CSV table of C-alpha atoms in Angstrom, one decimal:
chain,number,residue,atom,x,y,z
A,812,LEU,CA,-34.6,32.1,-14.9
A,813,THR,CA,-37.5,30.1,-17.1
A,814,GLN,CA,-34.3,28.4,-19.1
A,815,LYS,CA,-31.8,28.3,-15.9
A,816,TYR,CA,-35.0,26.0,-14.1
A,817,SER,CA,-35.0,24.6,-17.1
A,818,HIS,CA,-31.5,23.3,-17.2
A,819,LYS,CA,-31.9,22.4,-13.7
A,820,VAL,CA,-34.7,19.4,-14.9
A,821,LEU,CA,-33.0,18.6,-18.1
A,822,LYS,CA,-30.0,17.9,-16.1
A,823,ARG,CA,-32.3,15.5,-13.5
A,824,PHE,CA,-33.5,13.5,-16.6
A,825,LEU,CA,-31.0,12.8,-17.7
A,826,TYR,CA,-29.8,12.1,-14.2
A,827,TYR,CA,-32.6,9.5,-13.7
A,828,ARG,CA,-32.0,7.9,-17.9
A,829,GLN,CA,-28.6,6.3,-16.0
A,830,CYS,CA,-29.9,5.6,-13.2
A,831,LEU,CA,-32.9,3.6,-15.7
A,832,ILE,CA,-30.6,2.0,-17.6
A,833,LYS,CA,-28.9,1.0,-14.3
A,834,PHE,CA,-32.3,-1.2,-12.8
A,835,GLN,CA,-33.0,-1.8,-16.6
A,836,ARG,CA,-30.0,-4.0,-16.1
A,837,GLN,CA,-30.3,-5.4,-13.2
A,838,GLY,CA,-34.0,-7.1,-14.1
A,839,PHE,CA,-36.4,-5.1,-13.6
A,840,ARG,CA,-38.7,-3.3,-15.3
A,841,LYS,CA,-41.2,-1.1,-13.5
A,842,VAL,CA,-40.0,1.7,-10.7
A,843,PHE,CA,-42.3,3.2,-8.1
A,844,SER,CA,-40.8,7.5,-7.3
A,845,TYR,CA,-39.2,7.1,-4.0
A,846,SER,CA,-36.9,4.1,-5.2
A,847,LEU,CA,-35.2,6.4,-8.6
A,848,GLY,CA,-35.6,8.7,-6.3
A,849,GLU,CA,-33.4,7.9,-3.8
A,850,GLU,CA,-31.2,6.2,-6.9
A,851,ALA,CA,-31.0,9.9,-8.2
A,852,GLY,CA,-30.8,11.8,-4.4
A,853,VAL,CA,-34.2,13.0,-5.0
A,854,THR,CA,-37.8,12.8,-3.1
A,855,ALA,CA,-39.8,10.8,-4.6
A,856,GLU,CA,-42.0,14.6,-5.3
A,857,GLN,CA,-40.0,16.1,-7.1
A,858,VAL,CA,-39.5,12.9,-9.6
A,859,ARG,CA,-43.8,12.8,-9.9
A,860,LYS,CA,-43.0,16.8,-10.4
A,861,ASP,CA,-40.5,16.8,-13.3
A,862,PHE,CA,-42.2,13.3,-15.5
A,863,SER,CA,-45.8,15.3,-14.7
A,864,LEU,CA,-44.0,18.4,-16.4
A,865,PHE,CA,-43.4,16.3,-19.7
A,866,SER,CA,-46.8,14.2,-18.9
A,867,ILE,CA,-44.5,11.2,-18.0
A,868,LYS,CA,-47.4,9.4,-17.0
A,869,GLY,CA,-47.0,6.4,-14.0
A,870,SER,CA,-49.9,4.3,-11.1
A,871,ARG,CA,-49.7,4.6,-8.0
A,872,ARG,CA,-49.5,0.8,-7.8
A,873,GLY,CA,-48.0,0.1,-10.2
A,874,GLY,CA,-45.2,2.7,-10.5
A,875,TYR,CA,-43.1,3.5,-14.3
A,876,ASP,CA,-43.2,1.1,-16.4
A,877,ILE,CA,-39.1,1.6,-17.4
A,878,ASP,CA,-39.3,0.9,-21.0
A,879,TYR,CA,-41.4,3.7,-21.3
A,880,LEU,CA,-39.7,6.6,-19.3
A,881,LEU,CA,-36.7,5.7,-21.0
A,882,ASP,CA,-38.6,6.3,-23.9
A,883,SER,CA,-40.0,9.4,-23.4
A,884,ILE,CA,-36.6,10.2,-22.2
A,885,ASN,CA,-35.0,10.0,-25.1
A,886,ASP,CA,-37.9,11.6,-27.3
A,887,ILE,CA,-37.0,15.6,-24.7
A,888,PHE,CA,-32.6,15.1,-26.1
A,889,LYS,CA,-34.2,13.8,-29.4
A,890,GLN,CA,-31.9,11.5,-28.8
A,891,ASN,CA,-34.2,9.1,-31.0
A,892,SER,CA,-32.2,10.9,-34.4
A,893,GLU,CA,-28.0,11.7,-35.1
A,894,ARG,CA,-27.1,14.6,-32.9
A,895,LEU,CA,-24.9,17.0,-34.7
A,896,VAL,CA,-22.2,19.2,-33.2
A,897,ILE,CA,-18.9,21.0,-34.5
A,898,LEU,CA,-16.4,21.4,-31.7
A,899,VAL,CA,-14.0,24.4,-31.9
A,900,GLY,CA,-10.4,24.7,-30.6
A,901,MET,CA,-8.3,21.1,-30.9
A,902,GLY,CA,-5.6,21.7,-27.8
A,903,ASN,CA,-5.8,19.6,-25.1
A,904,ILE,CA,-9.9,19.8,-24.2
A,905,GLY,CA,-11.0,19.8,-27.6
A,906,GLN,CA,-9.0,16.0,-28.4
A,907,ALA,CA,-9.4,14.8,-24.9
A,908,LEU,CA,-13.5,15.1,-26.2
A,909,ILE,CA,-12.8,13.7,-30.3
A,910,ASN,CA,-12.3,10.7,-28.2
A,911,TYR,CA,-14.4,11.3,-25.4
A,912,GLN,CA,-17.1,7.7,-24.8
A,913,GLY,CA,-20.0,9.6,-22.8
A,914,PHE,CA,-20.4,11.4,-26.3
A,915,LYS,CA,-19.2,7.9,-28.8
A,916,GLU,CA,-22.1,5.7,-26.3
A,917,ASN,CA,-24.5,8.5,-26.7
A,918,LYS,CA,-25.4,9.1,-30.5
A,919,ILE,CA,-24.0,12.5,-30.7
A,920,ILE,CA,-21.6,13.1,-33.4
A,921,ILE,CA,-18.4,15.3,-33.7
A,922,ILE,CA,-18.8,16.0,-37.2
A,923,ALA,CA,-15.9,18.5,-37.4
A,924,GLY,CA,-13.4,20.6,-35.5
A,925,PHE,CA,-11.5,24.1,-36.0
A,926,ASP,CA,-8.5,26.0,-35.0
A,927,LEU,CA,-6.2,29.1,-35.0
A,928,ASP,CA,-3.3,26.9,-36.0
A,929,PRO,CA,-3.1,26.0,-39.6
A,930,SER,CA,-1.0,23.0,-38.1
A,931,LYS,CA,-4.0,21.5,-36.6
A,932,CYS,CA,-5.1,21.4,-39.9
A,933,LEU,CA,-2.7,19.1,-41.6
A,934,LYS,CA,-2.5,16.5,-39.0
A,935,ARG,CA,-4.6,13.0,-38.2
A,936,PHE,CA,-7.5,13.4,-36.1
A,937,ALA,CA,-10.6,11.2,-35.6
A,938,ILE,CA,-12.6,13.8,-37.5
A,939,PRO,CA,-11.7,15.9,-40.0
A,940,VAL,CA,-9.7,20.1,-39.0
A,941,TYR,CA,-10.2,22.6,-41.0
A,942,PRO,CA,-9.4,26.5,-40.3
A,943,PRO,CA,-12.0,29.0,-38.7
A,944,ASP,CA,-13.1,30.8,-42.0
A,945,ARG,CA,-15.0,27.5,-42.6
A,946,ILE,CA,-17.2,27.7,-39.9
A,947,PRO,CA,-20.0,29.6,-42.1
A,948,GLU,CA,-19.9,27.0,-45.0
A,949,ILE,CA,-19.9,23.9,-43.0
A,950,VAL,CA,-22.4,25.0,-40.4
A,951,ILE,CA,-25.1,25.9,-43.3
A,952,LYS,CA,-24.9,22.5,-45.6
A,953,SER,CA,-24.0,20.2,-42.1
A,954,GLY,CA,-27.8,21.7,-40.6
A,955,VAL,CA,-25.7,21.4,-37.5
A,956,LYS,CA,-26.8,24.1,-34.3
A,957,THR,CA,-24.6,23.2,-31.7
A,958,ALA,CA,-21.0,23.5,-31.2
A,959,ILE,CA,-18.2,23.7,-28.1
A,960,ILE,CA,-15.6,26.1,-28.0
A,961,ALA,CA,-12.5,25.3,-26.1
A,962,VAL,CA,-10.5,27.8,-27.4
A,963,PRO,CA,-8.2,30.6,-25.2
A,964,GLU,CA,-10.2,33.3,-22.9
A,965,ILE,CA,-8.8,35.7,-25.6
A,966,SER,CA,-10.0,34.3,-28.5
A,967,GLY,CA,-13.6,33.1,-27.2
A,968,GLN,CA,-16.6,35.9,-28.0
A,969,GLU,CA,-15.0,36.1,-31.6
A,970,ILE,CA,-15.2,32.1,-31.7
A,971,CYS,CA,-18.7,32.9,-30.1
A,972,ASP,CA,-19.9,36.0,-32.8
A,973,LEU,CA,-18.6,33.4,-35.3
A,974,LEU,CA,-20.6,30.3,-35.3
A,975,VAL,CA,-24.3,32.7,-33.8
A,976,SER,CA,-23.7,34.6,-37.4
A,977,ALA,CA,-22.9,31.1,-38.9
A,978,GLY,CA,-26.8,30.3,-37.6
A,979,ILE,CA,-25.3,28.2,-34.2
A,980,LYS,CA,-27.7,28.3,-31.4
A,981,ALA,CA,-26.3,26.5,-28.4
A,982,ILE,CA,-22.9,26.1,-27.3
A,983,LEU,CA,-21.4,24.0,-25.0
A,984,ASN,CA,-18.4,26.5,-23.1
A,985,PHE,CA,-15.1,25.9,-22.5
A,986,SER,CA,-13.7,29.1,-22.4
A,987,PRO,CA,-13.5,30.7,-19.0
A,988,ILE,CA,-15.8,34.1,-20.4
A,989,LEU,CA,-19.1,35.1,-20.2
A,990,LEU,CA,-19.7,34.7,-23.7
A,991,LYS,CA,-22.2,37.6,-25.2
A,992,VAL,CA,-25.0,36.1,-26.8
A,993,PRO,CA,-28.4,37.3,-28.7
A,994,GLU,CA,-31.9,36.2,-26.3
A,995,ASP,CA,-32.5,33.1,-28.5
A,996,VAL,CA,-28.3,31.3,-28.4
A,997,ILE,CA,-28.0,29.5,-25.3
A,998,VAL,CA,-24.9,27.9,-23.7
A,999,ASN,CA,-23.5,25.4,-20.9
A,1000,TYR,CA,-20.5,26.1,-19.2
A,1001,VAL,CA,-17.6,24.3,-18.1
A,1002,ASN,CA,-15.3,26.1,-15.7
A,1003,LEU,CA,-12.4,23.0,-14.8
A,1004,ARG,CA,-10.5,25.2,-13.6
A,1005,ASN,CA,-12.8,27.1,-11.4
A,1006,GLU,CA,-14.4,23.6,-10.6
A,1007,LEU,CA,-11.1,22.3,-8.8
A,1008,GLU,CA,-10.7,25.4,-7.1
A,1009,THR,CA,-13.6,25.9,-5.4
A,1010,LEU,CA,-12.3,22.7,-3.4
A,1011,PHE,CA,-9.7,24.5,-1.9
A,1012,PHE,CA,-11.8,26.2,-0.2
A,1013,TYR,CA,-12.8,23.0,1.8
A,1014,ILE,CA,-10.0,21.7,2.7
B,1073,LEU,CA,-27.7,22.7,1.3
B,1074,THR,CA,-25.4,24.9,3.2
B,1075,GLN,CA,-22.5,23.8,0.8
B,1076,LYS,CA,-24.4,24.1,-2.6
B,1077,TYR,CA,-25.2,27.8,-1.7
B,1078,SER,CA,-21.7,28.0,-1.3
B,1079,HIS,CA,-20.1,26.6,-4.2
B,1080,LYS,CA,-22.8,28.9,-5.5
B,1081,VAL,CA,-21.3,32.6,-4.1
B,1082,LEU,CA,-17.5,30.5,-4.6
B,1083,LYS,CA,-17.8,30.3,-8.2
B,1084,ARG,CA,-19.7,33.4,-8.0
B,1085,PHE,CA,-16.0,34.7,-6.3
B,1086,LEU,CA,-13.9,32.8,-8.9
B,1087,TYR,CA,-15.5,34.9,-11.6
B,1088,TYR,CA,-15.2,37.9,-9.6
B,1089,ARG,CA,-11.5,37.2,-9.4
B,1090,GLN,CA,-11.1,37.2,-13.4
B,1091,CYS,CA,-13.2,39.8,-14.1
B,1092,LEU,CA,-10.9,42.4,-11.7
B,1093,ILE,CA,-8.0,40.5,-13.5
B,1094,LYS,CA,-9.4,42.1,-16.7
B,1095,PHE,CA,-9.9,45.2,-15.4
B,1096,GLN,CA,-6.5,45.6,-13.5
B,1097,ARG,CA,-5.1,44.9,-16.7
B,1098,GLN,CA,-7.2,48.1,-18.1
B,1099,GLY,CA,-5.1,50.4,-16.4
B,1100,PHE,CA,-8.6,50.4,-13.5
B,1101,ARG,CA,-7.4,49.9,-9.2
B,1102,LYS,CA,-10.8,50.6,-8.3
B,1103,VAL,CA,-14.0,49.1,-8.8
B,1104,PHE,CA,-17.2,49.2,-8.1
B,1105,SER,CA,-19.9,47.4,-7.5
B,1106,TYR,CA,-22.0,48.1,-10.2
B,1107,SER,CA,-19.1,47.7,-12.1
B,1108,LEU,CA,-17.7,45.0,-10.9
B,1109,GLY,CA,-21.9,43.1,-11.5
B,1110,GLU,CA,-22.2,44.8,-14.7
B,1111,GLU,CA,-19.1,41.9,-15.9
B,1112,ALA,CA,-19.6,39.2,-14.0
B,1113,GLY,CA,-23.6,39.1,-15.1
B,1114,VAL,CA,-24.8,39.8,-11.4
B,1115,THR,CA,-26.5,42.8,-9.6
B,1116,ALA,CA,-24.1,45.3,-8.0
B,1117,GLU,CA,-26.9,44.4,-4.6
B,1118,GLN,CA,-25.9,40.2,-4.8
B,1119,VAL,CA,-21.8,41.5,-5.3
B,1120,ARG,CA,-22.2,43.8,-2.2
B,1121,LYS,CA,-23.4,40.6,-0.5
B,1122,ASP,CA,-21.1,38.3,-2.0
B,1123,PHE,CA,-17.7,40.8,-0.5
B,1124,SER,CA,-19.3,41.1,3.3
B,1125,LEU,CA,-20.2,37.5,3.6
B,1126,PHE,CA,-16.0,37.7,4.0
B,1127,SER,CA,-16.4,41.1,5.3
B,1128,ILE,CA,-13.9,42.1,2.1
B,1129,LYS,CA,-14.8,46.1,2.6
B,1130,GLY,CA,-15.4,49.3,0.5
B,1131,SER,CA,-16.5,52.7,0.6
B,1132,ARG,CA,-19.5,53.9,-1.5
B,1133,ARG,CA,-17.6,57.0,-2.4
B,1134,GLY,CA,-14.5,55.1,-4.0
B,1135,GLY,CA,-15.0,52.0,-4.6
B,1136,TYR,CA,-13.3,48.9,-3.9
B,1137,ASP,CA,-9.7,48.8,-4.6
B,1138,ILE,CA,-8.2,46.0,-7.0
B,1139,ASP,CA,-5.0,44.3,-5.8
B,1140,TYR,CA,-7.6,44.5,-2.3
B,1141,LEU,CA,-10.0,43.2,-3.1
B,1142,LEU,CA,-7.9,39.9,-5.7
B,1143,ASP,CA,-5.4,39.0,-2.4
B,1144,SER,CA,-8.7,38.7,-0.4
B,1145,ILE,CA,-10.4,36.3,-2.9
B,1146,ASN,CA,-6.3,34.6,-2.6
B,1147,ASP,CA,-6.5,33.8,1.0
B,1148,ILE,CA,-9.6,32.5,0.1
B,1149,PHE,CA,-9.4,30.2,-1.6
B,1150,LYS,CA,-5.3,29.8,-0.8
B,1151,GLN,CA,-3.9,30.5,-3.9
B,1152,ASN,CA,-1.3,32.0,-2.5
B,1153,SER,CA,0.0,28.2,-1.2
B,1154,GLU,CA,1.1,25.4,-3.4
B,1155,ARG,CA,-2.7,23.7,-3.8
B,1156,LEU,CA,-1.9,19.9,-4.6
B,1157,VAL,CA,-3.7,17.5,-6.2
B,1158,ILE,CA,-4.3,13.6,-7.5
B,1159,LEU,CA,-5.7,12.7,-11.1
B,1160,VAL,CA,-7.0,8.4,-11.4
B,1161,GLY,CA,-7.3,7.8,-15.0
B,1162,MET,CA,-5.7,8.6,-17.5
B,1163,GLY,CA,-7.7,8.7,-20.3
B,1164,ASN,CA,-8.2,11.1,-23.1
B,1165,ILE,CA,-10.1,13.3,-20.0
B,1166,GLY,CA,-6.7,12.6,-17.4
B,1167,GLN,CA,-4.3,13.5,-20.5
B,1168,ALA,CA,-6.0,16.6,-20.6
B,1169,LEU,CA,-5.6,17.1,-17.3
B,1170,ILE,CA,-2.6,16.8,-16.9
B,1171,ASN,CA,-1.2,19.5,-19.7
B,1172,TYR,CA,-4.4,22.1,-19.1
B,1173,GLN,CA,-2.9,25.8,-18.6
B,1174,GLY,CA,-5.8,26.5,-16.1
B,1175,PHE,CA,-3.8,24.4,-14.3
B,1176,LYS,CA,-1.0,25.8,-14.4
B,1177,GLU,CA,-1.5,29.6,-13.9
B,1178,ASN,CA,-3.2,29.1,-11.0
B,1179,LYS,CA,-0.4,27.2,-9.2
B,1180,ILE,CA,-2.5,24.0,-8.9
B,1181,ILE,CA,-0.1,20.9,-9.6
B,1182,ILE,CA,-1.1,17.9,-10.4
B,1183,ILE,CA,1.7,15.8,-8.3
B,1184,ALA,CA,0.7,11.9,-9.4
B,1185,GLY,CA,-1.4,9.9,-11.4
B,1186,PHE,CA,-2.9,6.6,-11.3
B,1187,ASP,CA,-3.9,4.3,-13.2
B,1188,LEU,CA,-5.8,1.0,-13.4
B,1189,ASP,CA,-3.7,-0.1,-16.9
B,1190,PRO,CA,-0.4,-1.3,-16.7
B,1191,SER,CA,0.5,-0.1,-20.0
B,1192,LYS,CA,-0.2,3.2,-18.6
B,1193,CYS,CA,2.0,3.1,-15.7
B,1194,LEU,CA,5.3,2.6,-18.4
B,1195,LYS,CA,3.9,5.1,-20.8
B,1196,ARG,CA,5.7,8.8,-20.0
B,1197,PHE,CA,3.4,11.3,-19.1
B,1198,ALA,CA,4.6,15.3,-17.7
B,1199,ILE,CA,3.8,13.4,-14.2
B,1200,PRO,CA,4.5,10.0,-13.0
B,1201,VAL,CA,1.5,7.5,-12.6
B,1202,TYR,CA,1.6,4.6,-10.7
B,1203,PRO,CA,-1.3,1.7,-9.4
B,1204,PRO,CA,-4.6,2.8,-8.2
B,1205,ASP,CA,-2.9,0.2,-4.4
B,1206,ARG,CA,0.0,3.6,-4.0
B,1207,ILE,CA,-3.1,6.1,-4.0
B,1208,PRO,CA,-2.7,5.6,0.4
B,1209,GLU,CA,1.4,5.5,0.4
B,1210,ILE,CA,1.3,8.9,-2.1
B,1211,VAL,CA,-1.3,10.6,0.0
B,1212,ILE,CA,0.9,10.4,2.8
B,1213,LYS,CA,3.7,11.3,2.2
B,1214,SER,CA,2.5,14.2,0.3
B,1215,GLY,CA,-0.2,15.4,2.3
B,1216,VAL,CA,-2.6,15.8,-0.9
B,1217,LYS,CA,-6.4,16.5,0.3
B,1218,THR,CA,-7.7,17.1,-3.4
B,1219,ALA,CA,-8.3,14.2,-5.9
B,1220,ILE,CA,-10.1,14.1,-9.6
B,1221,ILE,CA,-11.6,11.1,-10.4
B,1222,ALA,CA,-11.5,10.1,-14.0
B,1223,VAL,CA,-12.5,6.5,-14.0
B,1224,PRO,CA,-14.9,4.7,-16.5
B,1225,GLU,CA,-18.1,4.4,-14.1
B,1226,ILE,CA,-17.8,1.9,-13.6
B,1227,SER,CA,-14.0,2.0,-11.1
B,1228,GLY,CA,-15.8,5.2,-10.0
B,1229,GLN,CA,-16.8,4.5,-6.5
B,1230,GLU,CA,-14.7,1.9,-5.9
B,1231,ILE,CA,-12.2,5.0,-6.8
B,1232,CYS,CA,-14.0,6.8,-4.9
B,1233,ASP,CA,-13.7,4.6,-1.9
B,1234,LEU,CA,-10.1,3.8,-1.9
B,1235,LEU,CA,-9.5,7.7,-1.9
B,1236,VAL,CA,-11.2,8.4,0.3
B,1237,SER,CA,-9.7,5.5,2.8
B,1238,ALA,CA,-7.0,7.4,1.7
B,1239,GLY,CA,-7.5,10.5,3.6
B,1240,ILE,CA,-8.8,11.9,0.3
B,1241,LYS,CA,-11.8,14.9,1.2
B,1242,ALA,CA,-12.2,17.0,-1.8
B,1243,ILE,CA,-13.3,15.2,-5.3
B,1244,LEU,CA,-13.3,17.1,-8.3
B,1245,ASN,CA,-15.3,13.7,-10.6
B,1246,PHE,CA,-15.8,13.0,-13.4
B,1247,SER,CA,-16.9,9.4,-13.7
B,1248,PRO,CA,-20.5,9.7,-14.9
B,1249,ILE,CA,-21.9,9.0,-11.6
B,1250,LEU,CA,-23.5,9.9,-7.8
B,1251,LEU,CA,-20.8,9.1,-5.6
B,1252,LYS,CA,-21.1,7.6,-1.5
B,1253,VAL,CA,-18.7,9.6,0.2
B,1254,PRO,CA,-18.8,10.4,3.9
B,1255,GLU,CA,-20.4,13.3,5.9
B,1256,ASP,CA,-16.4,15.3,5.8
B,1257,VAL,CA,-15.9,14.9,2.2
B,1258,ILE,CA,-16.8,17.5,-0.9
B,1259,VAL,CA,-17.2,15.7,-4.4
B,1260,ASN,CA,-17.9,18.8,-7.8
B,1261,TYR,CA,-19.4,16.9,-10.0
B,1262,VAL,CA,-18.7,17.6,-14.0
B,1263,ASN,CA,-20.5,15.5,-16.9
B,1264,LEU,CA,-19.3,16.4,-20.2
B,1265,ARG,CA,-22.4,13.9,-22.4
B,1266,ASN,CA,-25.0,16.0,-19.4
B,1267,GLU,CA,-23.5,19.4,-20.4
B,1268,LEU,CA,-24.4,19.1,-24.7
B,1269,GLU,CA,-27.3,16.9,-24.4
B,1270,THR,CA,-28.8,19.6,-22.5
B,1271,LEU,CA,-28.0,21.7,-25.3
B,1272,PHE,CA,-29.6,19.2,-28.0
B,1273,PHE,CA,-33.3,19.7,-25.8
B,1274,TYR,CA,-33.7,23.6,-26.7
B,1275,ILE,CA,-32.9,22.8,-30.7
């Protein structure tokens, strides 16, 4: 539950960052909680509460300094260091992710891909692609702690187990199954079909 | 708020469906709320509460009939009719979506793509691709009410406005911005970067 709560807060912080970058481009140096809240679609109270969680301070009269806010948010997400990821599954989604601009712009580096299909390992991609049995070796050598799973449903849990036993602590899962992981491993889920399908309920 | 609450319920229903299909494959015909709950990671009470929201009935002794549950869930998401979608943005994500197995398996048909880049409109994809100014014509002709936005941040709101004025009522948005839409339009957000980035907080 604590984890889930944090997850929502964290997503808001990422959204605040986006809004702050926009304000910065418009030439602003300071921002009040109500302006940031309005832009981000939350209340001013929420903004202040979120910032105080991480001891980020502003002044009642002058607001928050935008540079300081951005630095603080980048610290939370360790953006000031290199952020390494491995990717398992070189299908449509996997291939889209290795070229995804949103990762590149944010110093997120996919260092290697893995696929069960040997022909994928021979094909030329922007990153090296290996068979999954090389996961332990590469995780240990690189010290990577984060992985993306983009394999079909049927191999999702097997790949997850392999990643966890190799030392992976955080997983972004595109495979449409609920993964069973130890308590010290965190999983974020993206289920594209479900996101689209809930829309059909409303129309 | 009501919408957001419903959205969570709807996602659970899609997840129940997935679990039910698994049970069916294993040869089961009936399921109790506690078994389904365990598989789906929610309590038995939650399962019963969700089903009763849509007047889906089971018996205390015999549980729920799996065929009946699947039919009821498919009705909720209009899966018994064709579900049409248009896609704006033929970049990496857009191209992955037109080949995405999870849509095809669920009778979700992307009828057309759109892209600002004229070269994309000449390239051969699995679907026809047009310039965005043809959105109104194609929306009206096909009666489609659902669209996917997979364009860069900078053109997200402009494309959204064009879609809404053409009659689109539901949007799945991959563009990393909060869209401004009229009250009768629903938007689901998928922000791949943020999903990955929150993981770095934990490690």
